[in-house]
Short mmCIF file of C-alpha atoms and ligand atoms in Angstrom, two decimals:
data_model
loop_
_atom_site.label_atom_id
_atom_site.label_comp_id
_atom_site.label_asym_id
_atom_site.label_seq_id
_atom_site.Cartn_x
_atom_site.Cartn_y
_atom_site.Cartn_z
CA MET A 310 126.49 79.21 111.68
CA THR A 311 127.93 82.73 111.49
CA LEU A 312 126.05 85.47 109.70
CA ASP A 313 128.46 87.64 107.69
CA ALA A 314 126.07 89.67 105.56
CA LEU A 315 122.44 90.59 104.93
CA ILE A 316 121.54 91.17 101.27
CA PHE A 317 118.38 93.21 100.73
CA ASP A 318 115.97 93.54 97.85
CA VAL A 319 114.72 97.15 97.55
CA ASP A 320 111.22 97.48 96.07
CA GLY A 321 108.62 96.14 98.48
CA THR A 322 111.32 95.05 100.95
CA LEU A 323 113.13 98.18 102.18
CA ALA A 324 110.14 100.37 101.26
CA GLU A 325 106.66 99.98 99.74
CA THR A 326 107.72 101.64 96.51
CA GLU A 327 105.41 99.95 94.04
CA GLU A 328 102.61 102.52 94.25
CA VAL A 329 105.11 105.25 93.39
CA HIS A 330 106.47 103.16 90.50
CA ARG A 331 102.90 102.67 89.22
CA GLN A 332 102.14 106.40 89.32
CA ALA A 333 105.47 107.21 87.62
CA PHE A 334 104.64 104.81 84.75
CA ASN A 335 101.22 106.47 84.31
CA ARG A 336 102.79 109.94 84.22
CA ALA A 337 105.21 108.82 81.49
CA PHE A 338 102.35 107.30 79.46
CA SER A 339 100.06 110.34 79.58
CA GLU A 340 102.96 112.70 78.86
CA ALA A 341 103.72 110.65 75.71
CA GLY A 342 100.09 111.09 74.59
CA LEU A 343 99.21 107.43 75.19
CA ASP A 344 95.82 106.48 76.61
CA TRP A 345 97.39 103.74 78.72
CA HIS A 346 96.62 103.73 82.43
CA TRP A 347 97.75 101.07 84.87
CA ASP A 348 95.37 100.68 87.78
CA GLY A 349 96.38 98.69 90.85
CA GLU A 350 95.01 95.43 89.49
CA THR A 351 96.74 95.78 86.10
CA TYR A 352 100.03 96.68 87.78
CA GLY A 353 99.71 93.74 90.19
CA GLY A 354 99.50 91.41 87.17
CA LEU A 355 102.53 93.03 85.52
CA LEU A 356 104.63 92.57 88.66
CA THR A 357 104.99 88.89 87.78
CA VAL A 358 107.84 90.03 85.52
CA SER A 359 110.84 91.87 86.96
CA GLY A 360 112.05 95.13 85.38
CA GLY A 361 110.24 98.23 84.14
CA LYS A 362 110.98 97.83 80.43
CA GLU A 363 109.89 94.20 80.63
CA ARG A 364 106.58 95.29 82.19
CA ILE A 365 105.88 97.77 79.39
CA ARG A 366 106.67 95.08 76.82
CA MET A 367 104.35 92.61 78.53
CA PHE A 368 101.53 95.20 78.53
CA SER A 369 102.13 96.26 74.91
CA PRO A 370 104.04 93.53 73.01
CA GLU A 371 103.68 95.41 69.70
CA SER A 372 105.68 98.46 70.97
CA ASP A 373 109.20 98.82 69.61
CA ASP A 374 112.37 99.07 71.71
CA GLU A 375 112.76 102.79 71.00
CA LEU A 376 109.34 103.66 72.45
CA ILE A 377 109.77 101.32 75.41
CA GLY A 378 113.22 102.76 76.16
CA ARG A 379 111.94 106.35 75.94
CA LEU A 380 108.91 105.70 78.19
CA HIS A 381 111.08 103.89 80.71
CA ARG A 382 113.65 106.71 80.90
CA ARG A 383 110.88 109.23 81.60
CA LYS A 384 109.32 106.88 84.14
CA VAL A 385 112.66 106.66 86.02
CA GLN A 386 112.91 110.47 86.02
CA HIS A 387 109.39 110.80 87.44
CA TYR A 388 110.07 108.12 90.05
CA THR A 389 113.32 109.78 91.06
CA SER A 390 111.75 113.18 91.61
CA MET A 391 108.76 111.65 93.43
CA THR A 392 110.94 109.69 95.88
CA ALA A 393 113.52 112.46 96.30
CA SER A 394 110.75 114.59 97.80
CA GLY A 395 111.03 112.26 100.82
CA ALA A 396 107.54 110.79 100.55
CA LEU A 397 108.77 107.23 101.10
CA VAL A 398 109.81 105.84 104.44
CA LEU A 399 111.49 102.52 105.14
CA ARG A 400 109.19 99.68 106.15
CA PRO A 401 108.54 99.02 109.85
CA GLY A 402 111.48 97.39 111.62
CA ILE A 403 113.96 97.76 108.75
CA GLU A 404 115.88 100.67 110.23
CA THR A 405 116.17 98.99 113.65
CA LEU A 406 117.31 95.72 112.10
CA ILE A 407 119.92 97.48 109.97
CA ALA A 408 121.22 99.45 112.97
CA GLU A 409 121.51 96.23 114.96
CA ALA A 410 123.37 94.50 112.11
CA ARG A 411 125.79 97.41 111.76
CA ARG A 412 126.57 97.38 115.48
CA ALA A 413 127.24 93.62 115.24
CA GLY A 414 129.68 94.14 112.34
CA ILE A 415 127.45 92.35 109.86
CA ARG A 416 127.93 93.65 106.33
CA LEU A 417 125.01 94.94 104.29
CA ALA A 418 124.35 94.73 100.58
CA ILE A 419 121.61 95.45 98.04
CA ALA A 420 120.61 93.17 95.16
CA THR A 421 117.85 94.74 93.09
CA THR A 422 116.56 94.84 89.52
CA SER A 423 115.90 98.59 89.93
CA SER A 424 118.25 101.23 88.51
CA HIS A 425 120.95 103.09 90.46
CA ALA A 426 118.99 106.33 89.90
CA SER A 427 115.89 104.87 91.62
CA VAL A 428 117.87 103.38 94.52
CA ASP A 429 119.92 106.56 95.05
CA ALA A 430 116.72 108.63 95.12
CA LEU A 431 115.10 106.34 97.67
CA LEU A 432 118.04 105.85 100.04
CA ALA A 433 120.02 109.11 99.64
CA GLU A 434 122.57 109.32 102.49
CA ARG A 435 121.40 105.92 103.83
CA LEU A 436 123.23 104.40 100.84
CA ASP A 437 126.35 104.58 103.08
CA TRP A 438 124.95 101.71 105.17
CA PHE A 439 125.60 99.31 102.30
CA ASP A 440 129.04 97.94 101.35
CA VAL A 441 127.78 96.67 98.03
CA VAL A 442 124.90 97.97 95.88
CA VAL A 443 124.00 95.84 92.88
CA CYS A 444 121.41 97.34 90.51
CA THR A 445 120.18 96.48 87.02
CA GLU A 446 123.21 98.22 85.44
CA ASP A 447 125.49 95.70 87.26
CA ALA A 448 123.27 92.65 86.80
CA PRO A 449 120.94 93.07 83.81
CA VAL A 450 119.34 89.61 83.94
CA LYS A 451 116.25 90.04 86.11
CA LYS A 452 115.05 87.96 89.04
CA PRO A 453 114.14 85.06 89.30
CA ASP A 454 117.56 84.72 87.67
CA PRO A 455 120.19 84.72 90.47
CA GLN A 456 122.54 87.18 88.71
CA ALA A 457 121.96 90.17 91.06
CA TYR A 458 122.68 87.96 94.10
CA LEU A 459 125.71 86.30 92.47
CA VAL A 460 127.24 89.69 91.66
CA ALA A 461 126.55 90.88 95.24
CA LEU A 462 128.27 87.80 96.70
CA GLU A 463 131.23 88.25 94.37
CA ARG A 464 131.64 91.89 95.42
CA LEU A 465 131.24 91.03 99.10
CA LYS A 466 133.82 88.25 98.54
CA LEU A 467 131.62 85.95 100.60
CA ALA A 468 130.21 82.47 100.08
CA PRO A 469 126.39 82.19 100.13
CA GLY A 470 126.39 79.90 103.19
CA THR A 471 127.06 82.74 105.66
CA CYS A 472 124.72 85.30 104.10
CA LEU A 473 120.97 85.85 104.29
CA ALA A 474 118.77 87.41 101.59
CA VAL A 475 115.73 89.55 102.48
CA GLU A 476 112.93 89.64 99.91
CA ASP A 477 109.23 90.42 99.43
CA SER A 478 108.40 88.44 96.27
CA GLY A 479 108.28 84.90 94.95
CA ASN A 480 110.64 85.82 92.11
CA GLY A 481 113.06 87.25 94.66
CA VAL A 482 112.95 84.07 96.75
CA ARG A 483 113.72 81.98 93.66
CA ALA A 484 116.60 84.28 92.67
CA ALA A 485 118.16 84.07 96.14
CA ARG A 486 117.72 80.30 96.36
CA SER A 487 119.28 79.81 92.91
CA ALA A 488 122.31 81.76 94.15
CA GLY A 489 122.58 79.31 97.06
CA LEU A 490 121.33 81.79 99.65
CA ALA A 491 119.00 81.29 102.56
CA VAL A 492 116.17 83.84 102.38
CA VAL A 493 113.50 85.38 104.58
CA VAL A 494 110.41 87.19 103.28
CA CYS A 495 108.81 90.42 104.41
CA ARG A 496 105.41 90.26 102.65
CA SER A 497 104.43 93.48 100.84
CA ALA A 498 101.22 95.00 99.49
CA TYR A 499 101.61 93.57 96.01
CA THR A 500 103.12 90.15 96.85
CA GLU A 501 100.60 88.99 99.49
CA GLY A 502 99.41 85.79 97.77
CA GLU A 503 102.67 84.69 96.12
CA ASP A 504 104.46 81.39 96.50
CA PHE A 505 107.31 81.82 98.98
CA SER A 506 108.31 78.17 99.18
CA GLY A 507 112.01 77.83 99.88
CA ALA A 508 112.00 80.78 102.31
CA LEU A 509 113.12 80.11 105.89
CA ALA A 510 110.44 82.42 107.29
CA VAL A 511 107.69 84.77 106.09
CA TYR A 512 106.92 87.91 108.15
CA PRO A 513 104.33 90.67 107.75
CA ASP A 514 107.16 93.18 108.42
CA PHE A 515 110.30 93.31 110.57
CA SER A 516 108.91 95.21 113.57
CA ALA A 517 109.08 92.09 115.78
CA VAL A 518 112.14 90.48 114.17
CA GLY A 519 115.60 90.95 115.66
CA LEU A 520 119.03 89.96 114.44
CA GLY A 521 119.04 87.07 116.93
CA ASP A 522 115.90 85.61 115.31
CA LEU A 523 117.53 85.71 111.87
CA LYS A 524 120.75 84.11 113.18
CA ALA A 525 118.71 81.36 114.84
CA LEU A 526 117.04 80.58 111.51
CA LEU A 527 120.43 79.91 109.94
CA GLY A 528 121.00 77.29 112.62
MG1 LIG B 1166 110.83 93.28 95.68
#
């Protein structure tokens, strides 16, 4: 089987961003005069739903759309300035794997439920590595719905059978599988105990995984 493209999730997969997201939410809450504070355990529970606004709604179902929208916009601004300071690095092995894929002429894409502002802040000039970048503005229905992956495939003009998704969460695996994609998992801090059934392989990170290993998995 040929491998034409790798399609990456962002949060938890390309970088361990969730701690920064958590802190950005808390900054937005305290700035708005709310006494809400998400500790690691609370945030871990909220990660079962994809999307920032959805997480606020799950935490506080009585809040109206206006408040949720306002808090989320401020959260994105905090996240953007926190990541733009360069505090986040890509996860081990990711940069090597991407360099190897680029040399081999394999196309690269992103399929995330994050916003373009968050992804731009994280990747900056490394955004050029990717032919296609699908964010929540392009595919508003969150994972485990396959929409982000379906839009990525459509923009790549490729069939799912020659592409491989890279994820860190159970919801991400389900989204990729529903789009007809094979998927591998790079476990992250917040997704350790999740159900990854349907994934071809589960790795702690990509430091020992080469392009040849991924191609072999596709058979
Ligand atoms: Mg993720």
